[in-house]
Amino acid sequence: MKILEQRIKKDGRVLGKDVLKVDSFLNHQVDPELMQAMGEEFATIFSDEKIDKIVTVESSGIAPAVFAGLALHVPVVFARKNKSLTLPENVWTADVYSFTKQTTNHIMIDHRFLSAAENILIIDDFLANGQAVEGLLKIANDANANVVGVVIEKTFQKGRQILDERGVRVESLARIKGFENDEVIFL
Ligand code: G4P
């Protein structure tokens, strides 16, 4: 998606050798017009799929997921990261290990908001090591969750391979091959 790549080039900041900061337009400050364009792009890409609901994880997946939900006219559910060890009853849960933060989050969705009869589109901000999407796939295992849309894919990390091996359709709005001299190189 051209306008997203241009925005990443203009406002993204490369940290170290594998992290891209996008906090000025995606995951801290949010650009609603860009989110809306991304939501419409997801709707076009997945127009051939029957989608009943969008599922994401708090917090950075919420903005792109809501705009995709708006464009597809379907509800959006975000998995909560549970901070306490005592879980409420009747929830689907998964443990998601974050390589970047080196912590494990317990994520959960209330049974009332996800059922086996629903076709799910998973949306997230980054596909890096694939842990967040894997956690959502585990939660949505009983539902028909087999399509995934991510805003930014880092193709040099193993998320895509894990999802390909599971036969999951993955679509990304921007695919990053790597970073060179603090410049983003797109695929
Ligand atoms: P995953 O996203 O594929 O599961 O891989 P990983 O475990 O590496 O990612 C952990 C967290 O770091 C995720 O956020 C993910 O979105 C974020 N992340 C991964 N790569 C980048 C990057 O290059 N830049 C930025 N800004 N974030 C990255 P999270 O733990 O779910 O936290 P939240 O931000 O959604 O609250």
CSV table of N, CA and C in Angstrom, one decimal, residues 10 19 31 57 120 171 182-183:
chain,number,residue,atom,x,y,z
A,10,LYS,N,8.7,8.3,5.7
A,10,LYS,CA,8.7,9.7,6.2
A,10,LYS,C,8.8,9.8,7.8
A,19,VAL,N,13.8,-3.3,14.7
A,19,VAL,CA,12.6,-2.7,15.2
A,19,VAL,C,12.3,-1.4,14.5
A,31,ASP,N,-3.1,8.3,13.3
A,31,ASP,CA,-3.6,9.1,12.2
A,31,ASP,C,-4.9,8.4,11.6
A,57,VAL,N,-5.7,-7.9,19.2
A,57,VAL,CA,-5.3,-7.9,20.6
A,57,VAL,C,-5.1,-6.4,21.0
A,120,ILE,N,-13.8,-15.6,11.2
A,120,ILE,CA,-13.0,-14.6,11.8
A,120,ILE,C,-11.9,-14.1,10.9
A,171,GLU,N,-2.3,-11.5,4.6
A,171,GLU,CA,-2.1,-10.3,3.7
A,171,GLU,C,-1.5,-9.2,4.5
A,182,ASP,N,19.7,2.6,8.7
A,182,ASP,CA,18.5,3.2,9.3
A,182,ASP,C,17.4,3.5,8.2
A,183,GLU,N,17.6,3.0,7.0
A,183,GLU,CA,16.6,3.1,6.0
A,183,GLU,C,15.7,1.8,5.9
